[in-house]
Coordinates of C-alpha atoms and ligand atoms in Angstrom, one line a residue:
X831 CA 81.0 -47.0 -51.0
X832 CA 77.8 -45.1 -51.7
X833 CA 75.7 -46.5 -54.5
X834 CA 72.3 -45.7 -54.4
X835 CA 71.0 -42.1 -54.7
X836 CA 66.7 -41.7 -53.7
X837 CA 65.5 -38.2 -55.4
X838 CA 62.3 -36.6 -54.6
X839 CA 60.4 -34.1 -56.4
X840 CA 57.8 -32.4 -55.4
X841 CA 58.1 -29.1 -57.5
X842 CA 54.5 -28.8 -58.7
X843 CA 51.8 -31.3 -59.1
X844 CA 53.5 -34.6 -59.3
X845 CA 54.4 -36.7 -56.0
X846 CA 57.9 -38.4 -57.1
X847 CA 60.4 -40.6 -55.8
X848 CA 63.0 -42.6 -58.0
X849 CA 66.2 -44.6 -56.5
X850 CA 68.9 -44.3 -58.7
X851 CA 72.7 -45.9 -58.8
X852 CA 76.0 -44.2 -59.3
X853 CA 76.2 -45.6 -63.2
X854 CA 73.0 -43.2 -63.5
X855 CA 70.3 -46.3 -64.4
X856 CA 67.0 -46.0 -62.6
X857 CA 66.5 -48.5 -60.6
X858 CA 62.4 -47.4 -59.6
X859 CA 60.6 -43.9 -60.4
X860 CA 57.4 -43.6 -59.2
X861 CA 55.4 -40.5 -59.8
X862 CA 51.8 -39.6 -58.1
X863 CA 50.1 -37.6 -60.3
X864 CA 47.0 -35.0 -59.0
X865 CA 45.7 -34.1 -62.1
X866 CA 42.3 -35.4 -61.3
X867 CA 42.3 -32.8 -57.9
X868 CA 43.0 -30.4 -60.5
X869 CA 41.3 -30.9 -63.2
X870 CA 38.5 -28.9 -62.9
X871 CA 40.1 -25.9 -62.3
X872 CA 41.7 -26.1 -65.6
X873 CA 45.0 -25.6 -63.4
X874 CA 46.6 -26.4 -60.6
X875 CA 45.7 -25.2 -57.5
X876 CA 48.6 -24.6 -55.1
X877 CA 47.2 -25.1 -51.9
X878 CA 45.9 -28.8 -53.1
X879 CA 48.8 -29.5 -54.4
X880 CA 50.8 -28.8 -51.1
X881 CA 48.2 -31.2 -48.9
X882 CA 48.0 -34.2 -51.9
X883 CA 51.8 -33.9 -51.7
X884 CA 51.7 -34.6 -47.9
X885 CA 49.3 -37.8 -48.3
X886 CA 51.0 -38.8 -51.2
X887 CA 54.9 -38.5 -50.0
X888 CA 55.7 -41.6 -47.7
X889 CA 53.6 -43.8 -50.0
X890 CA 55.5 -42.9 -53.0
X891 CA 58.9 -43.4 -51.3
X892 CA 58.1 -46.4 -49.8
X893 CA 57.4 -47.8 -53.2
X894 CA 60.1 -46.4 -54.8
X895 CA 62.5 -48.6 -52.6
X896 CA 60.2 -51.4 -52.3
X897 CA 60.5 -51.4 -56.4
X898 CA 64.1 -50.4 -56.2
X899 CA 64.4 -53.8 -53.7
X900 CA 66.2 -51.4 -51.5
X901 CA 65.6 -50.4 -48.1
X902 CA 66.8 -46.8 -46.4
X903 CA 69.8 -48.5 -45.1
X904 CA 70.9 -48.7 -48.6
X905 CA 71.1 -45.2 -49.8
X906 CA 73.6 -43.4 -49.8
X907 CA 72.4 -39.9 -50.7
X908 CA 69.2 -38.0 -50.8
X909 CA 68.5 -35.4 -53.7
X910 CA 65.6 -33.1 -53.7
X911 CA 64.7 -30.5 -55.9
X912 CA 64.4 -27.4 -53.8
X913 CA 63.8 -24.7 -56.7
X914 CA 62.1 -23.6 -58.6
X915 CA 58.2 -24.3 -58.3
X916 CA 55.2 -23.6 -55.7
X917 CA 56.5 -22.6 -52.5
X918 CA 54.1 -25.1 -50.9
X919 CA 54.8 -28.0 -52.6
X920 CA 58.6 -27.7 -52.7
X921 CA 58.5 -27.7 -48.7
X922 CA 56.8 -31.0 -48.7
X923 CA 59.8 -32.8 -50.6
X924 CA 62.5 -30.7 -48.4
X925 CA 61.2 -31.7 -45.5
X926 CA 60.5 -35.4 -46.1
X927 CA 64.1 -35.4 -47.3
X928 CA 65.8 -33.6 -44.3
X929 CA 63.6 -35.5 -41.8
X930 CA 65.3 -39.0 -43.4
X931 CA 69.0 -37.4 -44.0
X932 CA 68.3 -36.6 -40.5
X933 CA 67.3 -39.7 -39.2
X934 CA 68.8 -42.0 -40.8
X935 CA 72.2 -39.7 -41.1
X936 CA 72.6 -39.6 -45.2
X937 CA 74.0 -36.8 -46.5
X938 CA 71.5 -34.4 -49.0
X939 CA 71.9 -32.3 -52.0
X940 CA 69.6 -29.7 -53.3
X941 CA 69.0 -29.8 -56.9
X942 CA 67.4 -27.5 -59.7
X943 CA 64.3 -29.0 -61.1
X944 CA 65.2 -26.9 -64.4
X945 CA 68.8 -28.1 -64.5
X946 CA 66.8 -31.8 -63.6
X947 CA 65.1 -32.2 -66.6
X948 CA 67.7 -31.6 -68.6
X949 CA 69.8 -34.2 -67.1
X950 CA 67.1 -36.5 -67.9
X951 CA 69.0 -36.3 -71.8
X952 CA 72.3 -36.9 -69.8
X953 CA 70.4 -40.1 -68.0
X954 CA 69.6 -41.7 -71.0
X955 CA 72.7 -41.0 -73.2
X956 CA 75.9 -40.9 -71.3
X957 CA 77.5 -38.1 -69.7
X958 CA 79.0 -36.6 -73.3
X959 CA 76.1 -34.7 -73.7
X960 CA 77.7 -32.1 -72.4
X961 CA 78.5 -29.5 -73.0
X962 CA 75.2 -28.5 -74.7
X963 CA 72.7 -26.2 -75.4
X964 CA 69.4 -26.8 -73.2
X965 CA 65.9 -26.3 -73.9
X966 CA 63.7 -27.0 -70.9
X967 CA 59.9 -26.5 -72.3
X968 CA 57.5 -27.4 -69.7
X969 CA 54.3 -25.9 -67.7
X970 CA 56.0 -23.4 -66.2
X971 CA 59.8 -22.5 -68.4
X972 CA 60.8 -22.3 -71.9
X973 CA 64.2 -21.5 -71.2
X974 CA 67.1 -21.9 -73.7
X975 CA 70.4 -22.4 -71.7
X976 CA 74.2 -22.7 -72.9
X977 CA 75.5 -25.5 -70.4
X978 CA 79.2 -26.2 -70.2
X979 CA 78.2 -28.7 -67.7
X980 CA 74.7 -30.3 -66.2
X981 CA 74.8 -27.9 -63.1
X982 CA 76.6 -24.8 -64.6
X983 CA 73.6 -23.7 -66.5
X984 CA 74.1 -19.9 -68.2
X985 CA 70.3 -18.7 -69.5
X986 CA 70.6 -17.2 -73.3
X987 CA 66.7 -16.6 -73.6
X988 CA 62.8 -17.1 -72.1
X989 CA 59.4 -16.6 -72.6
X990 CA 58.4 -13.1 -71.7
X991 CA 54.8 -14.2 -70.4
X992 CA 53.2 -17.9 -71.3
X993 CA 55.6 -21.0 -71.0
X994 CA 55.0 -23.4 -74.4
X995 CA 53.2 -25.9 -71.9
X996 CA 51.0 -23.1 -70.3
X997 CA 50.2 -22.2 -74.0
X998 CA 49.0 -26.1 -74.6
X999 CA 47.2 -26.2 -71.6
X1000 CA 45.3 -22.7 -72.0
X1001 CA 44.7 -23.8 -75.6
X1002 CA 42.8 -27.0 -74.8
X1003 CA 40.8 -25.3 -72.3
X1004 CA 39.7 -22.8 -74.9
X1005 CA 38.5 -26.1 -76.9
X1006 CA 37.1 -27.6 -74.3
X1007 CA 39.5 -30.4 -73.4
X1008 CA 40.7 -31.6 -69.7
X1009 CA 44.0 -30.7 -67.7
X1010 CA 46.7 -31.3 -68.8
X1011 CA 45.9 -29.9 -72.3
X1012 CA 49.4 -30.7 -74.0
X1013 CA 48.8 -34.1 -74.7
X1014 CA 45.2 -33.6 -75.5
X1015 CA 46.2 -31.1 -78.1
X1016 CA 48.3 -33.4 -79.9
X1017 CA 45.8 -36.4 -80.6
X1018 CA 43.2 -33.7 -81.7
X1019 CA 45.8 -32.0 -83.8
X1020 CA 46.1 -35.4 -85.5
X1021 CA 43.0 -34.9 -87.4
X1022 CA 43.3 -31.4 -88.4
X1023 CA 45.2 -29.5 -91.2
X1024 CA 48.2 -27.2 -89.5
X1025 CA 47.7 -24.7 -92.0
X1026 CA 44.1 -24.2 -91.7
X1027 CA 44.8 -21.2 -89.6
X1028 CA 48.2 -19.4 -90.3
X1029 CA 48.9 -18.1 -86.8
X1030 CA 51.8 -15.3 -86.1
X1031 CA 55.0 -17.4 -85.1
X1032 CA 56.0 -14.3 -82.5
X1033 CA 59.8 -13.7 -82.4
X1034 CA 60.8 -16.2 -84.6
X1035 CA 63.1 -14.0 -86.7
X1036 CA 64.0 -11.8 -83.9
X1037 CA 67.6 -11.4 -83.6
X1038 CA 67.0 -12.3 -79.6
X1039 CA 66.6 -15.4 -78.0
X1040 CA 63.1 -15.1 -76.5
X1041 CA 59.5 -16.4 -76.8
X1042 CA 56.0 -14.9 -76.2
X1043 CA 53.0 -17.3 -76.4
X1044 CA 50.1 -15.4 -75.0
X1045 CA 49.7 -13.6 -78.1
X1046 CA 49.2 -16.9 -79.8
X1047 CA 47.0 -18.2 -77.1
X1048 CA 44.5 -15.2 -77.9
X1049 CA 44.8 -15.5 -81.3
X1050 CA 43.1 -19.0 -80.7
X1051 CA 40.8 -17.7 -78.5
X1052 CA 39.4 -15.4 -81.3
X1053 CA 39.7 -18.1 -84.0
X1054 CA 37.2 -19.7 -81.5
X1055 CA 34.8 -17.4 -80.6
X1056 CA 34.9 -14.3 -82.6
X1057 CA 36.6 -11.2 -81.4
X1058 CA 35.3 -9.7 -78.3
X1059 CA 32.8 -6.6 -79.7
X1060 CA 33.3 -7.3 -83.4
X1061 CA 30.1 -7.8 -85.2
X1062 CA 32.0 -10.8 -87.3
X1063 CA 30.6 -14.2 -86.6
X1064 CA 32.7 -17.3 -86.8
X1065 CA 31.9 -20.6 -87.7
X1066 CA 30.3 -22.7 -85.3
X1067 CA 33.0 -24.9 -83.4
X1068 CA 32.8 -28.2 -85.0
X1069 CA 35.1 -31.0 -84.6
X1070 CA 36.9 -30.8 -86.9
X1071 CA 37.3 -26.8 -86.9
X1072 CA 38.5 -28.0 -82.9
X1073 CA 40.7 -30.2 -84.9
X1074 CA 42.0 -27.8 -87.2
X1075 CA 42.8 -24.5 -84.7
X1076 CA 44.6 -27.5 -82.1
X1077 CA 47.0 -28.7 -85.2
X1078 CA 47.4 -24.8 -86.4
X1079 CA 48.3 -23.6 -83.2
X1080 CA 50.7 -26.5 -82.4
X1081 CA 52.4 -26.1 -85.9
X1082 CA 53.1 -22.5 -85.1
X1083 CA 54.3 -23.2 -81.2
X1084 CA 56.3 -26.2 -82.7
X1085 CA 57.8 -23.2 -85.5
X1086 CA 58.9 -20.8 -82.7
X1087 CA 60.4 -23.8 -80.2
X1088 CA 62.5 -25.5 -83.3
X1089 CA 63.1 -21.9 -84.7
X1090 CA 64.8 -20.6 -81.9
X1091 CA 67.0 -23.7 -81.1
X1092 CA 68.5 -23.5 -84.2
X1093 CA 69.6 -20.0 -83.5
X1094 CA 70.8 -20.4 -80.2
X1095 CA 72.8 -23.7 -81.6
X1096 CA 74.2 -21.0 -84.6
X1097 CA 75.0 -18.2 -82.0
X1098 CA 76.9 -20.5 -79.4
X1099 CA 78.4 -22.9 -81.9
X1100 CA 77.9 -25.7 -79.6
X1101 CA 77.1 -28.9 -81.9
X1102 CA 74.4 -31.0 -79.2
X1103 CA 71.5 -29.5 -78.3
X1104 CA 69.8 -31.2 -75.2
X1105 CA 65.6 -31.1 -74.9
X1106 CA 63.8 -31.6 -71.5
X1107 CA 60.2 -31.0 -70.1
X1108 CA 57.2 -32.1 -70.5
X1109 CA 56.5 -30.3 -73.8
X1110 CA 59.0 -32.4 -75.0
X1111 CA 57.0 -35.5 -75.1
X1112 CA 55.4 -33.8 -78.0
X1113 CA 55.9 -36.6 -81.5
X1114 CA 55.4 -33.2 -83.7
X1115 CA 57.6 -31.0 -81.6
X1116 CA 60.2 -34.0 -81.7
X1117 CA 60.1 -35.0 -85.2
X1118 CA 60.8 -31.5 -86.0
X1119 CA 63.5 -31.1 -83.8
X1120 CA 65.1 -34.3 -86.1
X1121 CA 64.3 -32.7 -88.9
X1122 CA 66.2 -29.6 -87.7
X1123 CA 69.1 -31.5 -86.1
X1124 CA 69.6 -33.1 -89.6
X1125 CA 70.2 -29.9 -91.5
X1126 CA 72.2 -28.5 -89.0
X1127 CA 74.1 -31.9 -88.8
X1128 CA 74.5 -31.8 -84.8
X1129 CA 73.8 -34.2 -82.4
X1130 CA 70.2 -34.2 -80.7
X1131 CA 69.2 -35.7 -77.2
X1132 CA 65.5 -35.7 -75.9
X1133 CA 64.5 -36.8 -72.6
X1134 CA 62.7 -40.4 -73.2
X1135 CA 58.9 -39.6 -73.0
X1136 CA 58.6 -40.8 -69.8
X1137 CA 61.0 -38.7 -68.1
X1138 CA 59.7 -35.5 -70.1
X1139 CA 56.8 -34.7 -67.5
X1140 CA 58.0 -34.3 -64.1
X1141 CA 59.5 -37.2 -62.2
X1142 CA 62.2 -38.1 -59.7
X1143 CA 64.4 -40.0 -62.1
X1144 CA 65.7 -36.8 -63.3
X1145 CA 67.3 -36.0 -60.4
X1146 CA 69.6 -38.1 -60.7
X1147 CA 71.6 -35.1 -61.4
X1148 CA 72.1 -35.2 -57.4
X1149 CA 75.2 -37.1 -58.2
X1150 CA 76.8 -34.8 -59.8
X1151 CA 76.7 -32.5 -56.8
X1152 CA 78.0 -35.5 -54.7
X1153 CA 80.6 -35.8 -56.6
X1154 CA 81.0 -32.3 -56.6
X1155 CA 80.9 -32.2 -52.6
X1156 CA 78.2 -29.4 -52.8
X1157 CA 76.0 -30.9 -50.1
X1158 CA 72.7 -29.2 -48.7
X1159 CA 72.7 -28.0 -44.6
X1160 CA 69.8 -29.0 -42.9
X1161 CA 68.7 -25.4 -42.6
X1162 CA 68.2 -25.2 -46.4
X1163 CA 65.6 -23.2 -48.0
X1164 CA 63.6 -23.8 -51.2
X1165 CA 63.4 -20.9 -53.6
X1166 CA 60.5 -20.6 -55.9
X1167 CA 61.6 -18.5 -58.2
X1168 CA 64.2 -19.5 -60.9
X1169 CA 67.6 -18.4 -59.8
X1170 CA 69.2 -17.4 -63.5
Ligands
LIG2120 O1 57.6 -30.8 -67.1 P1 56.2 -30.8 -66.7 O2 55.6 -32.1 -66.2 O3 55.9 -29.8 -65.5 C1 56.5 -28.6 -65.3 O4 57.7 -28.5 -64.8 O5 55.9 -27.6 -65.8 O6 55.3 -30.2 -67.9 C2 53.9 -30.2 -67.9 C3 53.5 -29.5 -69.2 C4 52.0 -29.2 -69.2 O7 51.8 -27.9 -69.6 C5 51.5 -30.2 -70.3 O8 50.4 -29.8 -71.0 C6 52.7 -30.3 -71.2 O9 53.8 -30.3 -70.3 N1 52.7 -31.5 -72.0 C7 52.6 -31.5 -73.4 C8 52.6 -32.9 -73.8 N2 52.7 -33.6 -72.6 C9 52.8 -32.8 -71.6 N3 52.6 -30.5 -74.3 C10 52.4 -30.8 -75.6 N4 52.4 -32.1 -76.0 C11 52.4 -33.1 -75.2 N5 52.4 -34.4 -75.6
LIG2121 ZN1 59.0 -29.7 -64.5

């Protein structure tokens, strides 16, 4: 009887390992983060990320089963998440994993990190979450997705250039906070008035389902410094003018997200509406998705904060393709790009 799954992710810039059993509760989740190795860049770096991944791999699994109380003998299944995300980093995960399905002869599944943190909503509130529509809003995807099930995942609309999270993150660097900028943006955006700055919500009455945020990102930028050439000065940057463009620009980002998962609830009639990534862990972006959820009267699941930002908990959705039978080969490949 298999009984314990042990998922790793290594999709970007977090080292994670979680063990997790068949009834989907997490029984350890351990995530590395490098944001300090980053940090400076104002970004991550793909080739650190791919070496602190290789220091930081064993260590992380080894603690995830010495917290689990497990050893290797007593998993039964290894899940990875082989796409999407940088080409480097994803390696480091595949290979630790096929190196111990190897060894130890477990069998292994390959998951979607996208489909993966959408599960983390199905983790935390029973498997009738599905079907759904998903909204994964992270550092790299804000991608809206009608799901009849968690791995058959059908995309209705994306961002055409920024992700909402790349948005956050470009933002704060523009007013001069660290990496990651999401959550540094919302405790400034405390202090400020959201309607200081009335910011262009792009798309949000656009008959399609898709999102632009670089637009908004410059707008910032201008709000901030003046534009480029113009003999118009602005206002020295000030605290609370810091304060003010962070809590404009996240009321208009927060506008588009909500805006256009009430649309793509409307268009596909489905009645829950799923939420994942680590944009998600926003309180403003989350008590306006209640808000919206209430009007519409459907049923709303968010991934717990913890399990927003990557982790290894999430991929828990390896069970489903156990279940499924859809097991990896050892010769499999990770894809960086998003397969749609
Ligand atoms: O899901 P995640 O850990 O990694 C990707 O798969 O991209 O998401 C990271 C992104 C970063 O852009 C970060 O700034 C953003 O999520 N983020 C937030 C918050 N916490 C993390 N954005 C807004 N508000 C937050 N509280
Ligand atoms: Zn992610």
């Amino acid at each position: 009887m298999t009984t314990l799954l042990l998922s790793l992710e290594t999709s970007c810039d977090e080292t994670a390992a979680a063990v997790v059993d068949r009834e989907r509760r997490v029984l350890s989740s351990v995530v590395a983060t490098q944001h300090e190795l980053h940090e400076r860049f104002g970004g991550v770096v793909p080739e650190i990320a791919s070496r602190a991944h290789l220091e930081r791999i064993l260590p992380v699994i080894d603690t995830a089963l010495k917290q689990a109380g497990v050893t290797l003998s007593e998993i039964g299944v290894i899940s990875v998440a082989t796409y999407p995300g940088l080409v480097g980093s994803l390696l480091v995960g595949l290979t630790a994993a096929k190196s111990l399905a190897l060894a130890c002869d477990i069998p292994l599944v390959a998951v979607n990190h996208v489909a993966a943190h959408l599960y983390a909503c199905r983790m935390a509130a029973g498997p009738d979450v599905f079907p759904a529509v998903g909204f994964v809003v992270s550092g790299g995807h804000t991608h809206l997705y009608d799901c009849e099930s968690p791995v058959d995942l059908k995309l209705l609309g994306c961002t055409l250039d920024d992700a909402a999270g790349e948005a956050f993150d470009k933002v704060a660097q523009i007013l001069g906070l660290e990496y990651p900028g999401g959550p540094q943006i919302e405790r400034l955006a405390a202090n400020g008035n959201p309607a200081a700055f009335s910011f262009a919500r792009s798309f949000l009455n656009d008959e399609e389902l898709r999102f632009s945020f670089s637009g908004l990102k410059t707008a910032v930028l201008y709000a901030a410094r003046g534009i480029p050439g113009s003999r118009e000065t602005v206002p020295p940057l000030t605290d609370q003018r810091k304060a003010d463009l962070a809590a404009s620009f996240q009321a208009a980002a927060v506008d588009v997200l909500v805006g256009k998962c009430a649309q793509a609830l409307r268009l596909t009639g489905r009645r829950t509406l799923c939420v994942g990534g680590g944009v998600a862990a926003n309180g403003v972006f989350r008590a306006a998705l209640e808000r919206m959820a209430k009007s519409l009267d459907i049923r709303l699941v968010i991934a717990p904060r913890d399990f927003c930002t990557d982790n290894a908990a999430m991929g828990g959705l390896g069970w489903e393709l156990f279940e499924r039978g859809d097991f990896a080969a050892l010769d499999t490949d990770v894809t960086p790009g998003l397969m749609r």
